[in-house]
Short mmCIF file of N, CA and C in Angstrom, two decimals:
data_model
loop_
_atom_site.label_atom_id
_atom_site.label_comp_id
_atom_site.label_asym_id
_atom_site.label_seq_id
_atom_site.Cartn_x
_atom_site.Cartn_y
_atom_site.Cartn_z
N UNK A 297 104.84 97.81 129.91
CA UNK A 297 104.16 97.13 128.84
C UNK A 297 103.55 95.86 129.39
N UNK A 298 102.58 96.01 129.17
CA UNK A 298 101.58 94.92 129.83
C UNK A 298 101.98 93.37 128.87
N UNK A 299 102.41 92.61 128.83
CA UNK A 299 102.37 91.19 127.68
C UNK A 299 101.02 90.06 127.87
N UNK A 300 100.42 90.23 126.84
CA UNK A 300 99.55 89.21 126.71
C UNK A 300 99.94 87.96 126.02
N UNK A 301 99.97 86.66 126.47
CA UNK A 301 100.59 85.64 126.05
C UNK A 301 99.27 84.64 125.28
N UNK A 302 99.69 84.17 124.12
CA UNK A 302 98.56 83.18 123.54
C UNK A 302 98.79 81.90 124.08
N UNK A 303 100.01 81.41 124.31
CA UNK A 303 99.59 80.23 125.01
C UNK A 303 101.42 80.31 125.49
N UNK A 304 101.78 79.64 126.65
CA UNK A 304 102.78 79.39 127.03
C UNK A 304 104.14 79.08 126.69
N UNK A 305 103.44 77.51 126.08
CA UNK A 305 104.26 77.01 125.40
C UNK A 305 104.80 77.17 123.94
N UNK A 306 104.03 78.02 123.35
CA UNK A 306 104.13 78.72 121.79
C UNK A 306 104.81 80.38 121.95
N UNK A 307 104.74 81.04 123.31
CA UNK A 307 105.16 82.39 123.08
C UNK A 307 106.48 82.40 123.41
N UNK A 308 106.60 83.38 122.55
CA UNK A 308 108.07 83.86 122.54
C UNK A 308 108.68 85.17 123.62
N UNK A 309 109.89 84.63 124.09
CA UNK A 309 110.63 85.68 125.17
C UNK A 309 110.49 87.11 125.08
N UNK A 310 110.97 87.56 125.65
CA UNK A 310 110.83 89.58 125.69
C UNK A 310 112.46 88.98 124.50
N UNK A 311 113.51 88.31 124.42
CA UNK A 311 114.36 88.75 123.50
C UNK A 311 114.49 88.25 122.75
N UNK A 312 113.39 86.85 122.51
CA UNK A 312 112.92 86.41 121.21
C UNK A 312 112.34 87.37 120.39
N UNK A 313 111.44 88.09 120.78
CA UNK A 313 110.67 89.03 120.32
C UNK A 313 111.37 90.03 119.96
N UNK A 314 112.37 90.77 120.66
CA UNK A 314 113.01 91.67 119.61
C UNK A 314 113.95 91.38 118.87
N UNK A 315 114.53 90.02 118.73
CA UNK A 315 114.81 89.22 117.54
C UNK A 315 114.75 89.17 116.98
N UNK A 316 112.83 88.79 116.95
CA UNK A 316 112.19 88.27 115.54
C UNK A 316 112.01 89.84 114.84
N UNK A 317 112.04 91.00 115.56
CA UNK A 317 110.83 92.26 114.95
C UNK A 317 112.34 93.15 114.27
N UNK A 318 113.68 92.50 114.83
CA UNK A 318 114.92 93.13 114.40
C UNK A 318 115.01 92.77 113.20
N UNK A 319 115.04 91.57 112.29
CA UNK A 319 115.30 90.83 111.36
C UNK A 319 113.78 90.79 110.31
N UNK A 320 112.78 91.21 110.64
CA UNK A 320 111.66 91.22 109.46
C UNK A 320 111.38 92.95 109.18
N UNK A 321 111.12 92.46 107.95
CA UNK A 321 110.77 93.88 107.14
C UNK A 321 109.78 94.83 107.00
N UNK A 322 108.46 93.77 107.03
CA UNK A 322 107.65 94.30 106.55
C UNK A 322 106.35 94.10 108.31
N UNK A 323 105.49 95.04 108.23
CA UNK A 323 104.19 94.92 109.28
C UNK A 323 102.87 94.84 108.12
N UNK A 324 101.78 93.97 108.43
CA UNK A 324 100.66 94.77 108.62
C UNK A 324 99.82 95.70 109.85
N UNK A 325 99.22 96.80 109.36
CA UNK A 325 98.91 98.11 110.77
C UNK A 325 97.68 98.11 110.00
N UNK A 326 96.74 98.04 111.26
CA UNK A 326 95.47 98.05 110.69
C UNK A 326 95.11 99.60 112.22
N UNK A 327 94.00 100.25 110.76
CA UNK A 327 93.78 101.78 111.87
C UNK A 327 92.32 101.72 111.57
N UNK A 328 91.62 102.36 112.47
CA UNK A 328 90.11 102.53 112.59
C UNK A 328 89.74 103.71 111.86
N UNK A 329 89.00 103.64 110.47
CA UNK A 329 88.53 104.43 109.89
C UNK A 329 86.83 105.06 110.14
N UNK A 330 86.88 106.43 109.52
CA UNK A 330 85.59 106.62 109.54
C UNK A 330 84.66 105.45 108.25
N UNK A 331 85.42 104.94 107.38
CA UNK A 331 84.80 103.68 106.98
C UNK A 331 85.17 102.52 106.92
N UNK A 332 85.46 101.97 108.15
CA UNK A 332 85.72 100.71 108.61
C UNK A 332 87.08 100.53 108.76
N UNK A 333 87.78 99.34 109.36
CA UNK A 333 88.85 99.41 109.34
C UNK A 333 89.75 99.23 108.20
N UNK A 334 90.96 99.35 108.52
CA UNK A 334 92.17 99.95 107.40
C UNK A 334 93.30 99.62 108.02
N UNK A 335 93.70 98.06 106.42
CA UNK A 335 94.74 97.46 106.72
C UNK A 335 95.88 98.00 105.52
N UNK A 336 96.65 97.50 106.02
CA UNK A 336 97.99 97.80 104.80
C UNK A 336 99.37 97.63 105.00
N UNK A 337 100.15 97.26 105.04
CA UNK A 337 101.27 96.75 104.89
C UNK A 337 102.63 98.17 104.54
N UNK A 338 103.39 97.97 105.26
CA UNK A 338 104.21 98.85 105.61
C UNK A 338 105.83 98.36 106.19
N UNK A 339 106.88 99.00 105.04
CA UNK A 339 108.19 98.74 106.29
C UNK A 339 108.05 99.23 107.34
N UNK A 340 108.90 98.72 108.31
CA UNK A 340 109.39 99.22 109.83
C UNK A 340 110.87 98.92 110.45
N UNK A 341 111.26 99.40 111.20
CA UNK A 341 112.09 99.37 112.09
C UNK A 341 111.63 99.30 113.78
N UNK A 342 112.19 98.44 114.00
CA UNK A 342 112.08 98.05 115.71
C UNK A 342 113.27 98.58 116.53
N UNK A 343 113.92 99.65 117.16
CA UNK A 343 114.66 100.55 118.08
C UNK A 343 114.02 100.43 119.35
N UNK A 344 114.93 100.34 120.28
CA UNK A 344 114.29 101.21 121.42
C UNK A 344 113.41 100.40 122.03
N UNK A 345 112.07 99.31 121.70
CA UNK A 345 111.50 98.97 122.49
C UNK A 345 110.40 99.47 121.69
N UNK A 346 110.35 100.18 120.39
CA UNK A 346 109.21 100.90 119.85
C UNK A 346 109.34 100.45 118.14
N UNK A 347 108.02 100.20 118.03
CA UNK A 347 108.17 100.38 116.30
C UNK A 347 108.16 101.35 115.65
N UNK A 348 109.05 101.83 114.70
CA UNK A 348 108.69 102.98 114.03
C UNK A 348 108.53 102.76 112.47
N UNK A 349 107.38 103.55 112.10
CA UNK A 349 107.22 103.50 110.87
C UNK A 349 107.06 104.57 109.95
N UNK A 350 107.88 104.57 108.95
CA UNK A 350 107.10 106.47 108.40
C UNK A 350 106.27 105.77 107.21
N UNK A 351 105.31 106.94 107.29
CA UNK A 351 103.93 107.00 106.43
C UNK A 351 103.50 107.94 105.54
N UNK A 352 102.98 108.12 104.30
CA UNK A 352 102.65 109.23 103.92
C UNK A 352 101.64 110.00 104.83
N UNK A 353 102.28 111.83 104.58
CA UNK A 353 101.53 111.79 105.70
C UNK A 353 99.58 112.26 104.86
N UNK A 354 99.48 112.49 103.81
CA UNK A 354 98.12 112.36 102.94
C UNK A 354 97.47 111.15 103.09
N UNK A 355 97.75 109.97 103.87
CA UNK A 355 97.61 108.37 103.46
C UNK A 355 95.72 108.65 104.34
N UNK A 356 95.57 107.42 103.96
CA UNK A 356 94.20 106.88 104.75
C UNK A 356 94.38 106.91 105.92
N UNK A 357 95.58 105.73 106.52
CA UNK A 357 96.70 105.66 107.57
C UNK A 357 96.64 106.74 108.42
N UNK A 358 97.22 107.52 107.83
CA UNK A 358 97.86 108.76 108.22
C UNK A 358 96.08 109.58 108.99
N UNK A 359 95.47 109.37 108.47
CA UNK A 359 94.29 110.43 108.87
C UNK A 359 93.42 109.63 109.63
N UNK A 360 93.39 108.66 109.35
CA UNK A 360 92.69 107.43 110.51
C UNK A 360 93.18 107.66 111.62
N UNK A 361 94.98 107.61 112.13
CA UNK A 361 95.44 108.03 113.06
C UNK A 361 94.89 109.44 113.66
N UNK A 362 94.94 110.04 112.86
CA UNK A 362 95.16 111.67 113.57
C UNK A 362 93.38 111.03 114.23
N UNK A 363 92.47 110.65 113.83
CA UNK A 363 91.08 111.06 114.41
C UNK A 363 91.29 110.12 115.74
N UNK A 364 91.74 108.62 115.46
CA UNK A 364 92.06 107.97 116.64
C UNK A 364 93.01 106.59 116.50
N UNK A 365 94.36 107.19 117.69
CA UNK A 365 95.73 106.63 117.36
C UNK A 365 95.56 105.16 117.55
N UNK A 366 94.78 104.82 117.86
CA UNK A 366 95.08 103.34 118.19
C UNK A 366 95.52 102.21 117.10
N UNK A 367 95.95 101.59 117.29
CA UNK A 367 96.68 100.62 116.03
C UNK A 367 96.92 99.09 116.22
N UNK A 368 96.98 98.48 115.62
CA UNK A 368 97.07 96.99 115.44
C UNK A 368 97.99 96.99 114.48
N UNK A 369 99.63 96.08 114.52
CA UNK A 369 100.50 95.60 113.91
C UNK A 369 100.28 94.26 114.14
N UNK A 370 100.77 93.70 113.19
CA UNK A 370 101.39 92.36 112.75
C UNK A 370 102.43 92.06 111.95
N UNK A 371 103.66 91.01 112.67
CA UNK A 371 104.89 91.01 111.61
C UNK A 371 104.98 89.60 111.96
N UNK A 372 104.45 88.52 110.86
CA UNK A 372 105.05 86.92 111.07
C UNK A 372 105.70 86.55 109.86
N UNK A 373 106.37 85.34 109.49
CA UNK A 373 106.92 84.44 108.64
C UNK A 373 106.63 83.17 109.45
N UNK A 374 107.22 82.16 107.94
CA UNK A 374 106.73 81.27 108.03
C UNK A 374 105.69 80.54 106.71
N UNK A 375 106.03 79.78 106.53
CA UNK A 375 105.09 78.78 104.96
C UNK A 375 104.03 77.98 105.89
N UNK A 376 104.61 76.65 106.82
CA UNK A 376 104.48 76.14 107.15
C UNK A 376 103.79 75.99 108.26
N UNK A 377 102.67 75.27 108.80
CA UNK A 377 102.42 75.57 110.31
C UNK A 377 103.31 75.28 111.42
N UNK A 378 104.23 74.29 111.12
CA UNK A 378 105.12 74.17 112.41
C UNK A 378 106.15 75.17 112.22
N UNK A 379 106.17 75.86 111.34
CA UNK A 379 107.38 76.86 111.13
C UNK A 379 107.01 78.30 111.14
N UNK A 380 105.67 78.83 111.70
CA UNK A 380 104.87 79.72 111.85
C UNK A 380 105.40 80.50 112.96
N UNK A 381 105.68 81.80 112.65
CA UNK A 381 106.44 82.30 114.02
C UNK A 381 105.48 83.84 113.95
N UNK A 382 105.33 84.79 115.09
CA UNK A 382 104.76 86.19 114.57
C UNK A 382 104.64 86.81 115.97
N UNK A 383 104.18 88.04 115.51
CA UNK A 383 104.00 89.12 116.92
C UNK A 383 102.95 90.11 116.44
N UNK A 384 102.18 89.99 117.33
CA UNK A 384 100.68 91.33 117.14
C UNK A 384 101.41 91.99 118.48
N UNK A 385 101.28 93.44 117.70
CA UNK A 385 101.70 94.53 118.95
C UNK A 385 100.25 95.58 118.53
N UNK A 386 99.73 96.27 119.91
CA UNK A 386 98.64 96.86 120.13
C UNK A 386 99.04 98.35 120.78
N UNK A 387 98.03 99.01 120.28
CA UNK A 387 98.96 100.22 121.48
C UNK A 387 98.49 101.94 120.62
N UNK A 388 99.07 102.96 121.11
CA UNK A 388 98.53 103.66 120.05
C UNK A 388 100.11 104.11 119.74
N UNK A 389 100.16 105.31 118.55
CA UNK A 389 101.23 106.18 117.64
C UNK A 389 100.97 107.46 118.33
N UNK A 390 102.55 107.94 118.45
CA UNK A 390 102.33 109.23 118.32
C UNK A 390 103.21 109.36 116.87
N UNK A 391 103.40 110.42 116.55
CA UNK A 391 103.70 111.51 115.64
C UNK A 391 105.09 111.93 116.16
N UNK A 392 106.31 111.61 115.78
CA UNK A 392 107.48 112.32 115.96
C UNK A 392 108.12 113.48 115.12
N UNK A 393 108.70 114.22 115.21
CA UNK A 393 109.27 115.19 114.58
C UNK A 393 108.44 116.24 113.58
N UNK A 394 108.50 116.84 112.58
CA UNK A 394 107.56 117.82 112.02
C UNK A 394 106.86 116.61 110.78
N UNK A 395 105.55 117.18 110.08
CA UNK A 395 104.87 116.44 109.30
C UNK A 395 104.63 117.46 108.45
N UNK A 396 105.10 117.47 107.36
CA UNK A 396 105.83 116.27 106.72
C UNK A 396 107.05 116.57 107.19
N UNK A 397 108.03 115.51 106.91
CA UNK A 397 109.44 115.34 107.70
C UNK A 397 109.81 116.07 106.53
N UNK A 398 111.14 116.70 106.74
CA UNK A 398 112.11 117.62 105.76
C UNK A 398 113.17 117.46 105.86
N UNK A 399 113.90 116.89 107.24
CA UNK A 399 115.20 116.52 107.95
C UNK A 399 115.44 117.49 108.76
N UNK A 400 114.41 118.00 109.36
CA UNK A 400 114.90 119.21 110.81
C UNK A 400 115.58 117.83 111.64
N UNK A 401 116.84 118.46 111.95
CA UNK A 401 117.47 117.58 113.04
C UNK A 401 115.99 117.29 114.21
N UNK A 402 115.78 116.22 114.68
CA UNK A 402 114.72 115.62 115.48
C UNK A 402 115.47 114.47 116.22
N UNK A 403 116.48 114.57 117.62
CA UNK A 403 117.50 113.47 118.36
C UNK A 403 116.87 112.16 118.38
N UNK A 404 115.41 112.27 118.98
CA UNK A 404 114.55 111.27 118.98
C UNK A 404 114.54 110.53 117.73
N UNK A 405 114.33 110.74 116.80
CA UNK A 405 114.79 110.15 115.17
C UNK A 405 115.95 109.91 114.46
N UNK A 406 117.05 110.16 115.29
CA UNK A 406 118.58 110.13 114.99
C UNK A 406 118.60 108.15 114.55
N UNK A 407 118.22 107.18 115.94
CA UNK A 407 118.23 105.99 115.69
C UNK A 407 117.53 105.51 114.37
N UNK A 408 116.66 105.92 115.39
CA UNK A 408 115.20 105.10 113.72
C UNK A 408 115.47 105.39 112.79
N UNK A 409 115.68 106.96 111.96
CA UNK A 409 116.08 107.01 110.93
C UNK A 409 117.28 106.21 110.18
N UNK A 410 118.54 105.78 111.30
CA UNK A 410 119.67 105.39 110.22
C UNK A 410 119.74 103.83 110.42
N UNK A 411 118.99 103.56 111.48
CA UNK A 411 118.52 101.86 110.92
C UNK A 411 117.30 102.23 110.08
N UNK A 412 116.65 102.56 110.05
CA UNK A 412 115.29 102.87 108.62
C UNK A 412 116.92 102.78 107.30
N UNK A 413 117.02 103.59 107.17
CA UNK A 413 118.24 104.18 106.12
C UNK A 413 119.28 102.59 105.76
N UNK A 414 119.86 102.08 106.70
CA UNK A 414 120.42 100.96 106.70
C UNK A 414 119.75 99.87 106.34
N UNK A 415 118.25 99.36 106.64
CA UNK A 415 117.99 98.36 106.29
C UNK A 415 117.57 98.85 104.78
N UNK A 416 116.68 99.68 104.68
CA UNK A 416 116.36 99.69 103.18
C UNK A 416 116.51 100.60 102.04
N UNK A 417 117.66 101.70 102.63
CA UNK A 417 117.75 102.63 101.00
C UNK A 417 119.50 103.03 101.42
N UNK A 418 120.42 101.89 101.25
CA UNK A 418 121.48 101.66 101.64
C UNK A 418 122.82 102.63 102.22
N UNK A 419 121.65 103.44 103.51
CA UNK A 419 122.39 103.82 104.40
C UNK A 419 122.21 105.32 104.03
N UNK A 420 121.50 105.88 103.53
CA UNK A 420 121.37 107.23 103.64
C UNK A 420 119.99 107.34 103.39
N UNK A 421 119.05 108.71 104.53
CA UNK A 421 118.07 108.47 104.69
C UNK A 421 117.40 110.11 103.82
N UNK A 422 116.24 109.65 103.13
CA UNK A 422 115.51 110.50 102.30
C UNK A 422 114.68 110.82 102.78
N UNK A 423 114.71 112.46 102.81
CA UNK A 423 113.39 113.09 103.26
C UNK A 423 112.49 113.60 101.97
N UNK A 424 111.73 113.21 101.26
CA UNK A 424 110.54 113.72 100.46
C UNK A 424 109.96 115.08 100.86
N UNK A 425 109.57 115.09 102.25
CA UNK A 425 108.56 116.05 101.97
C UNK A 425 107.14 115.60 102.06
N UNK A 426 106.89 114.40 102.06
CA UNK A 426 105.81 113.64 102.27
C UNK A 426 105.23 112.81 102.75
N UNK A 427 106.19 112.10 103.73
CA UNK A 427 106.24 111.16 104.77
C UNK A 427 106.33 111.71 106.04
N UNK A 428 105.88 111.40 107.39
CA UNK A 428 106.23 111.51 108.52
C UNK A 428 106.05 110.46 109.37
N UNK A 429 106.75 110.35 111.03
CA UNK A 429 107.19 109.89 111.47
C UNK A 429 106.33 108.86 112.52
N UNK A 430 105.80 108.10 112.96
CA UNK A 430 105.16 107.47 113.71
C UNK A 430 105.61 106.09 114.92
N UNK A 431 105.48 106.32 116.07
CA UNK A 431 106.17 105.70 116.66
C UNK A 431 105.02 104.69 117.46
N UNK A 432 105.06 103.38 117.87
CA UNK A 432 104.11 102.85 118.24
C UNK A 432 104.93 101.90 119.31
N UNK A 433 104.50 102.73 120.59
CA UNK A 433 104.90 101.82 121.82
C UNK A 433 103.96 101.31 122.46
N UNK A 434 104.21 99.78 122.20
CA UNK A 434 103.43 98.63 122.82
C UNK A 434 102.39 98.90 123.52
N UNK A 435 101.47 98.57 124.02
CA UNK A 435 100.88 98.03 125.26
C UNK A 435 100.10 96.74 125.42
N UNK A 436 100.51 96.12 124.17
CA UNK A 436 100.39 94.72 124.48
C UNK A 436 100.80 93.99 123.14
N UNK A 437 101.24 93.28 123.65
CA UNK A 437 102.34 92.09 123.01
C UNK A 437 102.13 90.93 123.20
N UNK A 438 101.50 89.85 121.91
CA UNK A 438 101.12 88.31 121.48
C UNK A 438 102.12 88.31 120.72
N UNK A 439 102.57 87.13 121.22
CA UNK A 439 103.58 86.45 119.66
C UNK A 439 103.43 84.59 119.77
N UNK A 440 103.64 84.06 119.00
CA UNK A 440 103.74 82.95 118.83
C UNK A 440 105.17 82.42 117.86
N UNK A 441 105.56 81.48 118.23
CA UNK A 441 106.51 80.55 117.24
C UNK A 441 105.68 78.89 117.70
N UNK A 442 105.31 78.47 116.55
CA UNK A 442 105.12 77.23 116.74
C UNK A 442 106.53 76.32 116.01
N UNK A 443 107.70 76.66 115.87
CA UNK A 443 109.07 75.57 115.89
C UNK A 443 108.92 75.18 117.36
N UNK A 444 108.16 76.10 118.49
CA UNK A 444 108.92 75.04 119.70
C UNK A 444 107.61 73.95 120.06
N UNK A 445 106.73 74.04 119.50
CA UNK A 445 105.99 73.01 119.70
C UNK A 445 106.41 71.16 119.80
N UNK A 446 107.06 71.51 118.73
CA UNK A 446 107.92 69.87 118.43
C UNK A 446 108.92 70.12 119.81
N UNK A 447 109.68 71.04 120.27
CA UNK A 447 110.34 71.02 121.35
C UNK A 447 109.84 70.81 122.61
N UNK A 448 108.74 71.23 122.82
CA UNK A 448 108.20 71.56 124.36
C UNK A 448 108.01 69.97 125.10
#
């Protein structure tokens, strides 16, 4: 994974970073449409070194990908500018397990699913029938915290 840094003294560690992406909830993922780009906001889970997110798989999302995977996340907090912390991850998705998901045992999805399951539908994980699986490993990584600014 290649890391692109915004500035030195504002970026955050390889274990700051999976810190910050362990403990927040929500991404924006913006995908390249045949009419323009396409943002939207989405839970996730961070495992492994990879984000995973499930999606409907009918979505805009969902079909933007299939024509071309490439993707743009964003996950920050923060009110304040000195209290402004975040991470843009770049890179493309693949597609894990069957689409739509049903719960065919899939090992690769054993993790993601029961932290997915644990953080937000309290520990047991639902298959619809209408969601599937998307995994987005890095190839480049900005983050910023401006708390260490007052430090540096």
């Amino acid at each position: 994974m290649k890391e692109q840094r915004r500035s030195r003294k504002i970026a955050m560690t390889a274990e700051e970073v999976d810190a910050f992406l362990a403990e927040q909830r929500t991404v924006r993922v913006a995908t390249n449409g045949t009419h323009g780009p396409h943002a939207t906001p989405l839970w996730f889970v961070w495992h492994g070194g990879a984000m995973w997110l499930t999606s409907l798989s009918r979505s805009q999302r969902w079909a933007d990908l299939a024509a071309d995977p490439r993707i743009a996340a964003v996950v920050d907090a923060g009110e304040d500018y000195a209290e402004l912390r975040g991470v843009e991850l770049r890179g493309r998705v693949e597609v894990v397990g069957e689409v739509p998901r049903t719960g065919e045992p899939v090992p690769e999805l054993e993790g993601p699913e029961q932290a997915f399951a644990d953080r937000y539908t309290g520990g047991t994980m639902y298959h619809d029938g209408r969601h599937g699986w998307l995994k987005l490993v890095p190839e480049k990584i900005t983050s910023w915290d401006f708390r260490k600014v007052g430090s540096a």
